[in-house]
GROMACS .gro file of C-alpha atoms in nm:
model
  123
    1UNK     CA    1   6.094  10.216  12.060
    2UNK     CA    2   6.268  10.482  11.901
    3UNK     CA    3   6.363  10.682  12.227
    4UNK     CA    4   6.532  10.335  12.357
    5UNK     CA    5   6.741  10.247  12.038
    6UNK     CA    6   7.063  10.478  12.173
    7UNK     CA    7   7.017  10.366  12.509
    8UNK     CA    8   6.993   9.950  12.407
    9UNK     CA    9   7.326  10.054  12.195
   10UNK     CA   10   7.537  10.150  12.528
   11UNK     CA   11   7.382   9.863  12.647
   12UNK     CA   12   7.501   9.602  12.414
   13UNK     CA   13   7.781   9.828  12.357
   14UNK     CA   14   7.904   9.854  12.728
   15UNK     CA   15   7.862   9.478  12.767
   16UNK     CA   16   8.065   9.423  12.482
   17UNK     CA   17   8.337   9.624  12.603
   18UNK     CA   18   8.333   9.403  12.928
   19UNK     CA   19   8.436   9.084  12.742
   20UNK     CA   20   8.678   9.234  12.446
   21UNK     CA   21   8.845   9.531  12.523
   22UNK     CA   22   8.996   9.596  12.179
   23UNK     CA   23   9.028   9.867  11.947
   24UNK     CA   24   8.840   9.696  11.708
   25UNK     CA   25   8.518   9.682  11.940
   26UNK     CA   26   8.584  10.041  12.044
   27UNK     CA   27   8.581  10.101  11.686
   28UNK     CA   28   8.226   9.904  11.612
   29UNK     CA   29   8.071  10.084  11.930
   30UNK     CA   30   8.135  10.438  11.780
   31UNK     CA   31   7.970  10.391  11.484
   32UNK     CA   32   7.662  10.214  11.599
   33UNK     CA   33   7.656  10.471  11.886
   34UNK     CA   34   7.680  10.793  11.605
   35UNK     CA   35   7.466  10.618  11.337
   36UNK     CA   36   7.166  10.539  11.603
   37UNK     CA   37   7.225  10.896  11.789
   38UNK     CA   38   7.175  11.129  11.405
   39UNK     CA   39   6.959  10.874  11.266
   40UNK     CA   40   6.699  10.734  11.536
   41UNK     CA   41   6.772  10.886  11.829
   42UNK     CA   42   6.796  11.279  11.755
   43UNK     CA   43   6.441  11.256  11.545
   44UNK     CA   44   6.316  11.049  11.830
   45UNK     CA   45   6.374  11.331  12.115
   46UNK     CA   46   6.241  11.576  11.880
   47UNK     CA   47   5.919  11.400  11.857
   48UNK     CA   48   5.924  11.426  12.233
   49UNK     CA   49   5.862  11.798  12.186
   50UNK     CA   50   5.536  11.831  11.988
   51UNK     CA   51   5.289  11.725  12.289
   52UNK     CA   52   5.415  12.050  12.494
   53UNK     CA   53   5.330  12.372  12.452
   54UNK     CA   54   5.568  12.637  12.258
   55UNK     CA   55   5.736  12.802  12.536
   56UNK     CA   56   5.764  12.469  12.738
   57UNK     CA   57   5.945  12.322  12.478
   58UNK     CA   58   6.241  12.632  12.392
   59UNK     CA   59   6.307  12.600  12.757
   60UNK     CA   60   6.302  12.214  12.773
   61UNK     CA   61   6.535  12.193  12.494
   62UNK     CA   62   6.755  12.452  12.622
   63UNK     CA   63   6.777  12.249  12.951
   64UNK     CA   64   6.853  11.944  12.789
   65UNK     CA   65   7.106  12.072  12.513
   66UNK     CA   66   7.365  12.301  12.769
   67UNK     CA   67   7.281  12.127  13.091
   68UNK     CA   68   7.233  11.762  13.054
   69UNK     CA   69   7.399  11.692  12.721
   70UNK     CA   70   7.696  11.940  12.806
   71UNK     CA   71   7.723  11.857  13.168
   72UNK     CA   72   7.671  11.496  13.104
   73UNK     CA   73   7.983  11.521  12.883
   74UNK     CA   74   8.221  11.665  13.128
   75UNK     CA   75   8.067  11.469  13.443
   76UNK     CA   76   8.124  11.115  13.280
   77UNK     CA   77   8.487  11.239  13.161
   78UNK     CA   78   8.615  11.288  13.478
   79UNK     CA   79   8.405  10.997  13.644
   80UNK     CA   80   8.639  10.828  13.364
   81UNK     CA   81   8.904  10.953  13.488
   82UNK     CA   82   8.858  10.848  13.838
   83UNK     CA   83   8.745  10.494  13.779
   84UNK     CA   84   9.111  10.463  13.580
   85UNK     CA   85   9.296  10.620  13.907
   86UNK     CA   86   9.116  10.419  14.104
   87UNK     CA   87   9.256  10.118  13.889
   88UNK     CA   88   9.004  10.017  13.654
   89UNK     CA   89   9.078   9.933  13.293
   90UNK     CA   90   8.834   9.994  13.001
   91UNK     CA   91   8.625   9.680  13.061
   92UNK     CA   92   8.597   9.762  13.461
   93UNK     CA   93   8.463  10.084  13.379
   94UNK     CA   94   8.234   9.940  13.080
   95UNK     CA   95   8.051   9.716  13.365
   96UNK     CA   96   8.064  10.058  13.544
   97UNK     CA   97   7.850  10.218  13.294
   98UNK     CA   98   7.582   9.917  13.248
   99UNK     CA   99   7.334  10.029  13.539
  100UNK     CA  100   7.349  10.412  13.397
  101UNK     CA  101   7.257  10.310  13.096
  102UNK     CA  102   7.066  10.068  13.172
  103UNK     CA  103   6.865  10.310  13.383
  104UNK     CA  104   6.865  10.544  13.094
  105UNK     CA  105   6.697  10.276  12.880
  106UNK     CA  106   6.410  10.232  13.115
  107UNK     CA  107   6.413  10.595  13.105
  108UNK     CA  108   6.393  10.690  12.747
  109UNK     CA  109   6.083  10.363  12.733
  110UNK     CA  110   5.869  10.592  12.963
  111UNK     CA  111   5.914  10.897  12.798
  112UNK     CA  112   5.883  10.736  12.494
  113UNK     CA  113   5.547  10.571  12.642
  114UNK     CA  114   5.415  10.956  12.810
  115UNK     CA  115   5.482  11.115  12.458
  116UNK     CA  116   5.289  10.840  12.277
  117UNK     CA  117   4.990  10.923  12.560
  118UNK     CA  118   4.999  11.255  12.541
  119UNK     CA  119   5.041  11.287  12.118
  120UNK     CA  120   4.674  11.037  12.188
  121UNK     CA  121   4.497  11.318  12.409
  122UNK     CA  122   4.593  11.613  12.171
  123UNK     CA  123   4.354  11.759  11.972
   0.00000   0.00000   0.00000
């Protein structure tokens, strides 16, 4: 469940930002979205780690840390910046986001479910 908590916040968060497009609801989103990420999330993915072995994981977490979290970053900002040339406002681009996220959620459930398997099997 812990793996899905960030995820369910973009969800909920996104959808939000559909409907009311103000600063205030910006505001709310960026705080749930940094407390879950440093307090549930970031233990969560590093509990994803201790079913592999050693060297599996240093390269697993490099992956993830430069390519998907770093290239993540600059992808969606210019996807961002597209979707607004294109036309779109804030809440046209939060409906945008839904199915990533969305697909992120269903994501983070079955690695959360394989690490729970795994972490079961290990010695």
């Amino acid at each position: 469940m812990a793996a899905g908590a960030l995820p369910a916040v973009y969800v909920v968060g996104f959808a939000a930002l559909a409907v009311a497009t103000s600063v205030t609801a910006v505001v709310i989103f960026q705080v749930a979205q940094r407390w879950m990420n440093f307090a549930i999330a970031n233990p969560a993915r590093q509990v994803f780690f201790t079913v592999v072995e050693r060297e599996e994981k240093y390269k697993a977490k490099n992956l993830i840390d430069v390519v998907v979290y770093r290239g993540s970053d600059a992808l969606y900002g210019w996807v961002f910046d597209i979707l607004e040339a294109a036309g779109l406002k804030l809440g046209g681009i939060a409906l945008c986001a839904l199915p990533v996220v969305a697909g992120w959620l269903v994501l983070s459930a079955a690695l959360g479910r394989t690490q729970e398997r795994r972490a079961a099997l290990a010695p």
